[in-house]
Amino acid sequence: MNGRRLRHLWLEIGVTAGLLTAAWLYLAGDRGYAWTSVPTMLGAFRDAWLFDKFGEHVVPSLVRLGLGFTLAVAAGVALGVLVGSSRTIRLLSQPIISFLRSLPAVSLLPLSLVLFGIGTAQKVFIIAFVCCWPIVLNVADGIAELDATMLASARSYRVRGLDRLRWVLIPAIMPRIFAGMRISLSMAVLLLVTSEMVASANGIGFFVWQSQLTFSIPDMWAGIILLGLLGYGLNLGLQVVERRVCRWHTHLTGRDE
Amino acid sequence: MSAQLLEVVDVAKTFDGAHRPVKAIERVGFTVAEDEFVSVVGPSGCGKTTLLRCIAGLAPPTTGCTLLRGVPVTEPPPELAVVFQDYARSLFPWLTVRGNILLPLRRRRDIPGKERTAAEAIEAVGLAGFADHYPWQLSGGMQQRVAIARALAYRPRVLLMDEPFASVDAQTRADLEDLVLEVRRRFRMTVLLVTHDIDEAVYMSDRVVVLSRPPSVVKEELTVGLPADRHQITTKELREFARLRTAVYVAIKGQEAPSPQATAATAGG
Ligand SMILES: Nc1ncnc2c1ncn2[C@@H]1O[C@H](COP(=O)(O)OP(=O)(O)OP(=O)(O)O)[C@@H](O)[C@H]1O
Ligand SMILES: [Mg+2]
């Protein structure tokens, strides 16, 4: 780590700590019914999540998110490769894909409830369905823009079928897959929380909603903070994985200089 | 004379240009015998790469055909390898040097000891110690050598090379030329080399095919009567070498070689 990055890191930590202290001091006074002091929030956070209600609410949420997002990536890559490999399919499917991805995500909530009830299946479905489109579009573009020389070299060395998919196509579009995943990840968290608030018997979203209804404001804050940390952590994790997997891309495009 | 291994039969290629069709190759035909080394030279844009793609089965000619052992080439034949002009983009940046060389060997049952074969090829092009590097960690010339190593490890009967030494320094270039000559003899390969460099064409080949400006035709075929064992210094000192390079030069330029006075005059102006 060089000097400049170290300074940046210190600046980041300093600014974050400063803002937290400001919030702490501000909330120490009486700010009305929706607010509570930072120590109370943190206390509620510890009581709820370490690890009293972890199994009851966090685990189901993570399972739904994990299943839904994995399904979205798998379906998104498969569909994207299909759409990207043929001009005809691309042209034919373009209107329908544009329509599906333009649907405001939550407008599908009622439909998903009718189809799958209020259980895990509904959350997995809506996350997978909505989150796959950014990946489909990115992957399709990526496949269509693959370098002709690279494909010719794979073809002339008779790298075909599954080998071609596994060792040439998928690695080549990996940066596009990640670009799609970055967009869908925040959508996935949003859909998870929304569905859990609207129709669920557990989960972090349900917990936040329920706490608000029962006037346990510190618990509500505990849930909000956890959701924030969850989103932050997932994004960070995705970035770390991307940097590892797509190292060649960063180098080729010279983005790391 | 052994049988013709490769036959280019009246190949023509027309591209759909932006406004009107572009005729890149008018009509090109020549043959390459088993174990022969043939160079194709011609001005830039005359369709050398296009021709190579037709021979490699990567693109169909508009008319005419190419035959390998008498069989029309419609897709890349297993016994043929290509070193692309655009070497950097022909390598897979997510694979290491070793990975790039091993990938084409994955389905090759006839090559036992793939790791060893790859290591040998890497060694042969002077990249020992770089097997675990990624292409983007190497210089242009080193990447070019990886592309050559990949082709060598593939153990092709026919090796097609599209200006493979264009981006290396003179010394490395000479080394690589000799390397290709050496492995070609060792593995009994037939080589078709596209190059801009007249000296290189004469030095390496048994025969030189000169293409005209586009739309291209075969302008001339010259048999190189140099001794089979080539040497960077002694071969190039031979009178026959000088005669051949002049002949190729004249064929490309479509005119007599300039007299010394004319050269001095143009150099002055
Ligand atoms: N895919 C294509 N579409 C349209 N025109 C093409 C295409 N490929 C090549 N051409 C044209 O065909 C002609 C021959 O191109 P080619 O690349 O074969 O030349 P070359 O002899 O290899 O040139 P160089 O020595 O510069 O590599 C050029 O005029 C080029 O513009
Ligand atoms: Mg070319």
Coordinates of C-alpha atoms and ligand atoms in Angstrom, one line a residue:
Chain A
M1 CA 0.0 0.0 0.0
N2 CA 1.5 3.3 -1.0
G3 CA 1.5 6.6 0.8
R4 CA -1.4 8.1 -1.1
R5 CA -3.7 5.2 -0.5
L6 CA -2.8 5.1 3.2
R7 CA -3.7 8.8 3.5
H8 CA -7.0 8.1 1.7
L9 CA -7.7 5.3 4.1
W10 CA -7.0 7.5 7.1
L11 CA -9.2 10.3 5.6
E12 CA -12.0 7.8 5.1
I13 CA -11.8 6.5 8.7
G14 CA -11.6 10.1 10.0
V15 CA -14.6 11.4 8.1
T16 CA -16.7 8.4 9.0
A17 CA -15.8 8.6 12.7
G18 CA -16.5 12.4 12.6
L19 CA -20.0 11.9 11.1
L20 CA -20.8 9.1 13.6
T21 CA -19.8 11.3 16.5
A22 CA -22.0 14.1 15.1
A23 CA -25.0 11.8 14.8
W24 CA -24.3 10.5 18.3
L25 CA -24.3 14.0 19.8
Y26 CA -27.3 15.1 17.8
L27 CA -29.4 12.1 18.8
A28 CA -28.4 12.5 22.5
G29 CA -31.1 15.2 22.9
D30 CA -34.8 14.4 22.6
R31 CA -35.5 14.2 18.9
G32 CA -39.0 12.9 19.0
Y33 CA -40.7 9.6 18.7
A34 CA -38.9 8.2 15.6
W35 CA -35.5 8.6 17.0
T36 CA -33.4 7.2 19.8
S37 CA -29.9 7.6 21.1
V38 CA -27.0 5.9 19.5
P39 CA -26.1 3.8 22.6
T40 CA -29.7 2.6 22.7
M41 CA -29.5 1.7 19.0
L42 CA -26.3 -0.2 19.5
G43 CA -27.7 -2.0 22.6
A44 CA -30.7 -3.1 20.6
F45 CA -28.5 -4.1 17.8
R46 CA -26.4 -6.3 20.1
D47 CA -29.4 -7.8 21.8
A48 CA -31.2 -8.6 18.5
W49 CA -28.4 -9.8 16.3
L50 CA -25.6 -11.2 18.6
F51 CA -27.1 -13.7 18.2
D52 CA -30.6 -13.9 19.8
K53 CA -32.7 -13.3 16.6
F54 CA -29.9 -14.1 14.1
G55 CA -31.2 -17.5 13.3
E56 CA -34.8 -16.5 13.3
H57 CA -34.5 -13.4 11.0
V58 CA -31.1 -13.0 9.5
V59 CA -30.6 -16.6 8.3
P60 CA -33.9 -16.8 6.3
S61 CA -33.1 -13.4 4.7
L62 CA -29.6 -14.5 3.7
V63 CA -31.0 -17.8 2.3
R64 CA -33.6 -15.9 0.2
L65 CA -31.1 -13.4 -1.0
G66 CA -28.5 -16.1 -1.8
L67 CA -30.9 -18.3 -3.6
G68 CA -32.5 -15.5 -5.5
F69 CA -29.3 -13.9 -6.6
T70 CA -27.6 -17.1 -7.6
L71 CA -30.6 -18.0 -9.7
A72 CA -30.6 -14.5 -11.2
V73 CA -26.9 -14.8 -12.2
A74 CA -27.3 -18.3 -13.6
A75 CA -30.4 -17.5 -15.6
G76 CA -28.9 -14.1 -16.6
V77 CA -25.7 -15.6 -17.9
A78 CA -27.5 -18.5 -19.7
L79 CA -30.1 -16.1 -21.3
G80 CA -27.4 -13.5 -22.1
V81 CA -25.2 -16.0 -23.9
L82 CA -28.2 -17.2 -25.9
V83 CA -29.3 -13.7 -26.8
G84 CA -25.8 -12.5 -27.5
S85 CA -24.8 -15.4 -29.8
S86 CA -27.4 -14.8 -32.4
R87 CA -28.3 -11.5 -34.1
T88 CA -31.8 -12.9 -34.9
I89 CA -32.5 -13.8 -31.3
R90 CA -31.2 -10.4 -30.2
L91 CA -33.5 -8.5 -32.6
L92 CA -36.5 -10.7 -31.8
S93 CA -36.1 -10.6 -28.1
Q94 CA -35.1 -7.0 -27.7
P95 CA -38.7 -5.5 -27.2
I96 CA -39.7 -8.1 -24.7
I97 CA -36.5 -7.8 -22.7
S98 CA -36.8 -4.1 -22.7
F99 CA -40.3 -4.3 -21.4
L100 CA -39.6 -6.8 -18.7
R101 CA -36.6 -4.9 -17.4
S102 CA -38.5 -1.6 -17.5
L103 CA -41.2 -3.0 -15.2
P104 CA -40.8 -1.2 -11.8
A105 CA -39.6 -4.1 -9.7
V106 CA -42.1 -3.9 -6.9
S107 CA -45.1 -4.0 -9.4
L108 CA -44.5 -7.7 -9.6
L109 CA -45.0 -8.2 -5.9
P110 CA -48.7 -8.9 -6.1
L111 CA -48.2 -11.3 -8.9
S112 CA -45.5 -13.1 -7.1
L113 CA -47.7 -13.4 -4.0
V114 CA -50.5 -14.9 -6.0
L115 CA -48.1 -17.4 -7.6
F116 CA -45.9 -18.4 -4.7
G117 CA -47.6 -17.3 -1.4
I118 CA -45.7 -15.6 1.4
G119 CA -42.9 -18.1 1.8
T120 CA -39.3 -18.2 0.7
A121 CA -40.2 -19.2 -2.9
Q122 CA -41.9 -15.9 -3.5
K123 CA -38.8 -13.9 -2.4
V124 CA -36.5 -16.1 -4.4
F125 CA -38.7 -15.8 -7.5
I126 CA -39.0 -12.0 -7.4
I127 CA -35.3 -11.5 -6.8
A128 CA -34.3 -13.9 -9.5
F129 CA -36.8 -12.5 -12.0
V130 CA -36.0 -8.9 -11.5
C131 CA -32.3 -9.2 -11.0
C132 CA -31.5 -11.3 -14.0
W133 CA -32.2 -8.6 -16.6
P134 CA -29.3 -6.3 -16.0
I135 CA -27.1 -9.4 -16.3
V136 CA -28.8 -10.6 -19.4
L137 CA -28.3 -7.3 -21.1
N138 CA -24.7 -7.0 -20.0
V139 CA -23.8 -10.5 -21.0
A140 CA -25.6 -10.3 -24.4
D141 CA -23.6 -7.1 -25.2
G142 CA -20.4 -8.8 -24.0
I143 CA -21.0 -11.8 -26.2
A144 CA -21.8 -9.7 -29.2
E145 CA -18.7 -7.6 -28.7
L146 CA -16.3 -10.4 -28.3
D147 CA -13.0 -9.9 -30.1
A148 CA -13.1 -11.5 -33.6
T149 CA -9.4 -12.4 -33.4
M150 CA -9.8 -14.1 -30.1
L151 CA -12.7 -16.1 -31.3
A152 CA -10.8 -17.0 -34.5
S153 CA -7.9 -18.3 -32.4
A154 CA -10.2 -20.4 -30.3
R155 CA -11.8 -21.8 -33.5
S156 CA -8.5 -22.5 -35.3
Y157 CA -7.3 -24.4 -32.3
R158 CA -10.6 -26.3 -32.2
V159 CA -11.5 -25.2 -28.8
R160 CA -15.2 -26.1 -29.0
G161 CA -18.4 -26.9 -27.2
L162 CA -18.2 -26.8 -23.4
D163 CA -14.4 -26.1 -23.4
R164 CA -15.1 -23.0 -25.4
L165 CA -17.9 -21.9 -23.0
R166 CA -15.8 -22.7 -19.9
W167 CA -12.4 -21.4 -21.0
V168 CA -13.1 -18.8 -23.5
L169 CA -16.7 -17.3 -23.5
I170 CA -17.4 -17.2 -19.7
P171 CA -14.0 -15.7 -18.8
A172 CA -14.2 -13.2 -21.6
I173 CA -17.6 -11.9 -20.4
M174 CA -16.7 -12.1 -16.7
P175 CA -16.3 -8.3 -16.4
R176 CA -19.8 -7.9 -18.0
I177 CA -21.3 -10.4 -15.6
F178 CA -19.9 -8.4 -12.7
A179 CA -21.2 -5.2 -14.2
G180 CA -24.6 -6.7 -14.3
M181 CA -24.3 -8.2 -10.8
R182 CA -23.3 -4.8 -9.3
I183 CA -26.5 -3.3 -10.6
S184 CA -28.7 -6.2 -9.5
L185 CA -27.3 -6.6 -6.1
S186 CA -28.8 -3.5 -4.6
M187 CA -32.1 -4.4 -6.4
A188 CA -32.0 -7.8 -4.8
V189 CA -31.6 -6.3 -1.3
L190 CA -34.4 -3.8 -2.0
L191 CA -36.8 -6.6 -3.2
L192 CA -35.9 -8.8 -0.3
V193 CA -36.7 -6.2 2.3
T194 CA -39.8 -5.0 0.5
S195 CA -41.3 -8.5 0.2
E196 CA -40.5 -9.3 3.8
M197 CA -42.3 -6.2 4.9
V198 CA -45.3 -6.9 2.8
A199 CA -45.7 -10.6 3.3
S200 CA -43.6 -12.6 5.6
A201 CA -43.4 -14.2 9.0
N202 CA -39.7 -13.7 9.5
G203 CA -36.6 -12.0 7.9
I204 CA -34.9 -8.7 8.6
G205 CA -37.4 -6.7 6.6
F206 CA -40.2 -8.3 8.6
F207 CA -38.4 -7.5 11.8
V208 CA -38.0 -3.8 10.9
W209 CA -41.6 -3.5 9.9
Q210 CA -42.8 -5.4 13.0
S211 CA -40.7 -3.3 15.3
Q212 CA -42.2 -0.1 13.9
L213 CA -45.7 -1.5 14.3
T214 CA -45.0 -2.4 18.0
F215 CA -43.3 0.9 18.7
S216 CA -39.9 -0.8 19.5
I217 CA -38.0 2.1 17.8
P218 CA -34.5 0.9 19.0
D219 CA -35.2 -2.5 17.4
M220 CA -36.4 -0.8 14.2
W221 CA -33.1 1.1 14.1
A222 CA -31.2 -2.1 14.9
G223 CA -32.8 -3.6 11.8
I224 CA -32.0 -0.6 9.6
I225 CA -28.4 -0.6 10.7
L226 CA -28.1 -4.3 10.0
L227 CA -29.6 -3.8 6.5
G228 CA -27.1 -1.0 5.8
L229 CA -24.2 -3.1 6.9
L230 CA -25.5 -6.0 4.9
G231 CA -25.7 -4.0 1.7
Y232 CA -22.3 -2.4 2.3
G233 CA -20.7 -5.8 3.1
L234 CA -22.2 -7.5 0.0
N235 CA -21.1 -4.7 -2.3
L236 CA -17.6 -4.8 -0.8
G237 CA -17.5 -8.6 -1.1
L238 CA -18.6 -8.4 -4.8
Q239 CA -15.9 -5.8 -5.5
V240 CA -13.2 -7.9 -3.9
V241 CA -14.2 -11.0 -5.9
E242 CA -14.4 -9.0 -9.1
R243 CA -11.0 -7.5 -8.6
R244 CA -9.6 -11.0 -8.2
V245 CA -11.5 -12.7 -11.0
C246 CA -11.2 -9.9 -13.5
R247 CA -7.6 -9.0 -12.7
W248 CA -6.6 -9.4 -16.4
H249 CA -9.3 -7.0 -17.4
T250 CA -8.2 -4.3 -15.0
H251 CA -4.7 -4.6 -16.4
L252 CA -5.7 -4.7 -20.0
T253 CA -7.9 -1.6 -19.7
G254 CA -5.2 0.1 -17.6
R255 CA -7.6 1.0 -14.9
D256 CA -5.2 0.2 -12.1
E257 CA -2.6 2.8 -13.1
Chain B
M1 CA 8.8 -34.1 -55.8
S2 CA 6.4 -35.1 -53.1
A3 CA 2.6 -34.8 -53.2
Q4 CA 1.0 -31.4 -52.9
L5 CA -0.1 -31.0 -49.3
L6 CA -1.9 -27.7 -49.7
E7 CA -3.6 -26.4 -52.8
V8 CA -5.0 -22.9 -53.1
V9 CA -7.3 -23.1 -56.1
D10 CA -8.4 -19.9 -57.7
V11 CA -9.3 -18.3 -54.5
A12 CA -11.2 -15.0 -54.7
K13 CA -12.6 -12.9 -51.9
T14 CA -15.0 -10.0 -52.0
F15 CA -16.1 -8.2 -48.9
D16 CA -19.4 -6.3 -48.6
G17 CA -17.9 -2.8 -48.1
A18 CA -19.8 0.0 -46.5
H19 CA -20.8 1.4 -49.9
R20 CA -19.9 -1.1 -52.5
P21 CA -18.3 -4.6 -52.5
V22 CA -14.5 -4.5 -51.9
K23 CA -12.6 -7.0 -54.0
A24 CA -9.7 -8.0 -51.8
I25 CA -8.4 -11.0 -53.7
E26 CA -9.0 -11.2 -57.5
R27 CA -7.7 -14.8 -58.1
V28 CA -4.9 -16.5 -56.3
G29 CA -3.7 -20.0 -56.8
F30 CA -0.5 -21.8 -55.7
T31 CA 0.4 -25.1 -54.1
V32 CA 2.6 -26.1 -51.2
A33 CA 4.3 -29.5 -51.1
E34 CA 4.7 -31.6 -48.0
D35 CA 7.6 -30.3 -45.8
E36 CA 8.0 -27.2 -48.0
F37 CA 8.5 -23.7 -46.6
V38 CA 6.6 -21.2 -48.6
S39 CA 6.5 -17.4 -48.0
V40 CA 3.8 -15.1 -49.3
V41 CA 4.9 -11.5 -49.7
G42 CA 2.9 -8.5 -51.1
P43 CA 2.1 -4.9 -50.3
S44 CA 0.1 -4.1 -47.3
G45 CA -3.7 -4.6 -47.8
C46 CA -3.2 -7.0 -50.7
G47 CA -5.2 -9.7 -48.9
K48 CA -2.5 -11.8 -47.3
T49 CA -4.4 -12.2 -44.0
T50 CA -7.6 -12.8 -45.8
L51 CA -5.9 -15.5 -47.8
L52 CA -4.5 -17.1 -44.7
R53 CA -8.0 -17.1 -43.1
C54 CA -9.3 -18.9 -46.2
I55 CA -6.6 -21.6 -46.0
A56 CA -7.1 -22.0 -42.2
G57 CA -10.8 -22.6 -42.7
L58 CA -11.8 -19.5 -40.7
A59 CA -13.5 -17.8 -43.6
P60 CA -14.8 -19.2 -46.9
P61 CA -13.5 -17.8 -50.1
T62 CA -16.1 -16.1 -52.3
T63 CA -15.1 -18.4 -55.2
G64 CA -12.5 -21.0 -55.5
C65 CA -11.3 -23.3 -52.7
T66 CA -8.4 -24.5 -50.7
L67 CA -7.5 -28.2 -50.4
L68 CA -5.6 -29.9 -47.7
R69 CA -4.5 -33.4 -48.9
G70 CA -7.0 -33.0 -51.6
V71 CA -9.9 -32.4 -49.2
P72 CA -11.7 -29.0 -49.3
V73 CA -11.1 -27.0 -46.2
T74 CA -14.5 -25.9 -44.7
E75 CA -13.5 -25.6 -41.1
P76 CA -10.2 -25.4 -39.2
P77 CA -8.4 -28.7 -39.8
P78 CA -7.0 -30.5 -36.8
E79 CA -3.5 -30.7 -38.3
L80 CA -3.1 -27.0 -38.9
A81 CA -2.1 -24.2 -36.6
V82 CA -2.2 -20.5 -37.1
V83 CA 0.0 -17.7 -35.6
F84 CA -2.1 -14.6 -36.0
Q85 CA -0.9 -11.2 -37.0
D86 CA -2.8 -9.7 -34.2
Y87 CA -1.0 -11.9 -31.7
A88 CA -2.0 -9.9 -28.6
R89 CA -5.7 -10.5 -29.2
S90 CA -5.2 -14.1 -30.2
L91 CA -4.0 -15.0 -26.7
F92 CA -6.4 -15.4 -23.8
P93 CA -5.6 -12.8 -21.1
W94 CA -7.3 -14.7 -18.3
L95 CA -4.9 -17.7 -18.8
T96 CA -1.3 -17.8 -18.0
V97 CA 1.4 -18.6 -20.7
R98 CA 1.1 -22.2 -19.8
G99 CA -2.7 -22.1 -19.8
N100 CA -2.8 -20.5 -23.2
I101 CA -0.6 -23.3 -24.6
L102 CA -2.4 -26.1 -22.8
L103 CA -5.9 -25.1 -23.8
P104 CA -5.7 -26.2 -27.4
L105 CA -4.1 -29.5 -26.2
R106 CA -7.0 -30.4 -23.9
R107 CA -8.7 -32.7 -26.4
R108 CA -5.6 -34.0 -28.0
R109 CA -5.3 -37.7 -27.1
D110 CA -2.3 -38.0 -29.5
I111 CA -0.1 -35.7 -27.4
P112 CA 0.9 -37.6 -24.2
G113 CA 2.6 -35.6 -21.5
K114 CA 0.9 -32.3 -22.3
E115 CA 2.6 -30.4 -19.4
R116 CA 6.0 -31.5 -20.7
T117 CA 5.1 -30.6 -24.3
A118 CA 4.0 -27.1 -23.1
A119 CA 7.1 -26.7 -21.1
E120 CA 9.3 -27.6 -24.0
A121 CA 7.5 -25.2 -26.3
I122 CA 8.0 -22.4 -23.7
E123 CA 11.6 -23.3 -23.4
A124 CA 12.1 -23.3 -27.2
V125 CA 10.9 -19.7 -27.6
G126 CA 13.1 -18.6 -24.7
L127 CA 10.4 -17.9 -22.2
A128 CA 11.4 -20.4 -19.5
G129 CA 10.5 -18.9 -16.2
F130 CA 7.5 -17.0 -17.6
A131 CA 5.2 -20.0 -17.7
D132 CA 3.0 -18.6 -14.9
H133 CA 3.0 -15.1 -16.2
Y134 CA -0.1 -13.7 -17.8
P135 CA 0.2 -12.3 -21.4
W136 CA -0.4 -8.7 -20.2
Q137 CA 2.6 -9.0 -18.0
L138 CA 4.8 -9.6 -21.0
S139 CA 6.2 -7.3 -23.7
G140 CA 4.7 -7.4 -27.2
G141 CA 7.6 -9.5 -28.5
M142 CA 7.2 -12.0 -25.6
Q143 CA 3.5 -12.3 -26.3
Q144 CA 4.3 -13.0 -29.9
R145 CA 6.6 -15.8 -28.8
V146 CA 3.9 -17.2 -26.6
A147 CA 1.7 -17.4 -29.7
I148 CA 4.5 -19.2 -31.6
A149 CA 5.0 -21.6 -28.6
R150 CA 1.3 -22.3 -28.6
A151 CA 1.4 -23.2 -32.3
L152 CA 4.5 -25.4 -31.8
A153 CA 3.1 -27.3 -28.9
Y154 CA 0.0 -28.1 -31.0
R155 CA 2.3 -30.2 -33.2
P156 CA 0.7 -29.2 -36.5
R157 CA 1.6 -30.7 -39.8
V158 CA 0.9 -27.3 -41.4
L159 CA 1.9 -24.1 -39.7
L160 CA 0.4 -20.8 -41.0
M161 CA 2.1 -17.7 -39.7
D162 CA 0.9 -14.1 -40.4
E163 CA 3.8 -11.7 -40.0
P164 CA 4.8 -13.4 -36.8
F165 CA 8.1 -11.5 -36.2
A166 CA 6.8 -8.0 -36.9
S167 CA 7.0 -6.7 -33.4
V168 CA 10.3 -8.0 -32.1
D169 CA 13.8 -6.4 -32.2
A170 CA 16.2 -7.5 -35.0
Q171 CA 18.2 -9.8 -32.8
T172 CA 15.1 -11.6 -31.4
R173 CA 13.7 -11.7 -34.9
A174 CA 16.8 -13.5 -36.2
D175 CA 16.6 -15.9 -33.3
L176 CA 13.0 -16.7 -33.9
E177 CA 13.5 -17.2 -37.6
D178 CA 16.2 -19.8 -36.8
L179 CA 14.0 -21.3 -34.1
V180 CA 11.1 -21.8 -36.6
L181 CA 13.5 -23.3 -39.2
E182 CA 14.8 -25.6 -36.5
V183 CA 11.5 -26.9 -35.1
R184 CA 10.1 -27.1 -38.6
R185 CA 12.9 -29.6 -39.4
R186 CA 12.6 -31.4 -36.1
F187 CA 8.9 -31.9 -36.4
R188 CA 8.7 -32.1 -40.1
M189 CA 6.2 -29.2 -40.5
T190 CA 5.0 -27.6 -43.7
V191 CA 5.1 -23.8 -43.2
L192 CA 3.3 -21.0 -45.0
L193 CA 4.6 -17.7 -43.8
V194 CA 3.2 -14.3 -44.6
T195 CA 5.7 -11.5 -44.3
H196 CA 6.5 -8.0 -45.3
D197 CA 10.2 -8.6 -45.0
I198 CA 11.8 -9.6 -48.3
D199 CA 15.1 -10.8 -46.6
E200 CA 13.1 -12.9 -44.2
A201 CA 11.1 -14.4 -47.0
V202 CA 14.2 -15.4 -49.0
Y203 CA 16.2 -16.5 -46.0
M204 CA 13.5 -18.8 -44.6
S205 CA 11.8 -20.2 -47.7
D206 CA 12.0 -22.9 -50.3
R207 CA 9.7 -20.8 -52.4
V208 CA 8.4 -17.2 -52.4
V209 CA 4.9 -16.3 -53.7
V210 CA 4.6 -12.6 -54.6
L211 CA 1.1 -11.1 -54.6
S212 CA 0.2 -8.0 -56.5
R213 CA -1.6 -4.9 -55.2
P214 CA -5.3 -5.5 -54.5
P215 CA -7.4 -6.9 -56.0
S216 CA -4.5 -9.4 -55.8
V217 CA -3.3 -12.1 -58.1
V218 CA -0.1 -14.1 -57.9
K219 CA 2.5 -11.9 -59.5
E220 CA 5.4 -14.3 -59.4
E221 CA 6.6 -17.5 -57.8
L222 CA 10.3 -17.8 -57.1
T223 CA 12.1 -20.9 -56.1
V224 CA 14.8 -20.3 -53.6
G225 CA 17.8 -22.3 -54.6
L226 CA 19.8 -21.7 -51.4
P227 CA 21.4 -24.6 -49.5
A228 CA 18.9 -26.3 -47.1
D229 CA 20.9 -25.3 -44.0
R230 CA 20.5 -21.6 -43.5
H231 CA 22.7 -19.4 -41.5
Q232 CA 22.0 -15.7 -40.7
I233 CA 25.3 -14.5 -41.8
T234 CA 26.7 -16.9 -44.4
T235 CA 23.5 -17.5 -46.2
K236 CA 22.8 -13.8 -46.6
E237 CA 26.3 -13.3 -48.0
L238 CA 25.6 -15.6 -50.9
R239 CA 25.3 -14.1 -54.4
E240 CA 22.2 -16.2 -54.9
F241 CA 20.6 -14.6 -51.8
A242 CA 21.3 -11.1 -53.2
R243 CA 19.9 -12.1 -56.6
L244 CA 16.7 -13.5 -55.1
R245 CA 16.0 -10.5 -52.9
T246 CA 16.4 -8.3 -55.9
A247 CA 14.0 -10.5 -57.8
V248 CA 11.4 -10.4 -55.1
Y249 CA 11.8 -6.6 -54.7
V250 CA 11.3 -6.1 -58.4
A251 CA 8.3 -8.4 -58.4
I252 CA 6.7 -6.4 -55.6
K253 CA 7.5 -3.0 -57.0
G254 CA 6.6 -4.1 -60.5
Q255 CA 9.7 -2.3 -61.9
E256 CA 13.4 -2.7 -62.3
A257 CA 15.5 -2.2 -59.2
P258 CA 16.6 1.4 -59.0
S259 CA 20.1 2.1 -60.2
P260 CA 22.5 3.5 -57.6
Q261 CA 22.3 7.0 -59.1
A262 CA 18.5 7.0 -58.9
T263 CA 18.6 5.9 -55.3
A264 CA 21.0 8.8 -54.5
A265 CA 18.8 11.2 -56.3
T266 CA 15.6 10.2 -54.5
A267 CA 17.5 10.1 -51.2
G268 CA 18.7 13.6 -51.8
G269 CA 15.2 14.9 -52.8
Ligands
LIG1 N1 -13.8 -8.3 -42.6 C1 -13.6 -7.4 -43.6 N2 -14.5 -6.7 -44.1 C2 -14.3 -5.8 -45.1 N3 -13.1 -5.6 -45.7 C3 -12.1 -6.4 -45.3 C4 -12.2 -7.3 -44.2 N4 -11.0 -7.9 -44.0 C5 -10.2 -7.4 -44.9 N5 -10.8 -6.5 -45.6 C6 -10.2 -5.7 -46.7 O1 -9.5 -6.6 -47.6 C7 -8.2 -6.1 -47.9 C8 -7.1 -7.1 -47.6 O2 -7.0 -7.1 -46.2 P1 -5.9 -8.0 -45.5 O3 -6.0 -7.8 -44.0 O4 -6.1 -9.4 -45.9 O5 -4.6 -7.4 -46.0 P2 -3.1 -7.8 -45.6 O6 -2.4 -8.1 -46.9 O7 -3.0 -8.9 -44.6 O8 -2.5 -6.5 -45.1 P3 -1.3 -6.2 -44.0 O9 -0.1 -6.6 -44.7 O10 -1.4 -4.8 -43.7 O11 -1.6 -7.1 -42.9 C9 -8.1 -4.7 -47.3 O12 -8.5 -3.8 -48.3 C10 -9.1 -4.8 -46.2 O13 -9.7 -3.5 -46.1
MG2 MG -2.4 -8.9 -42.7

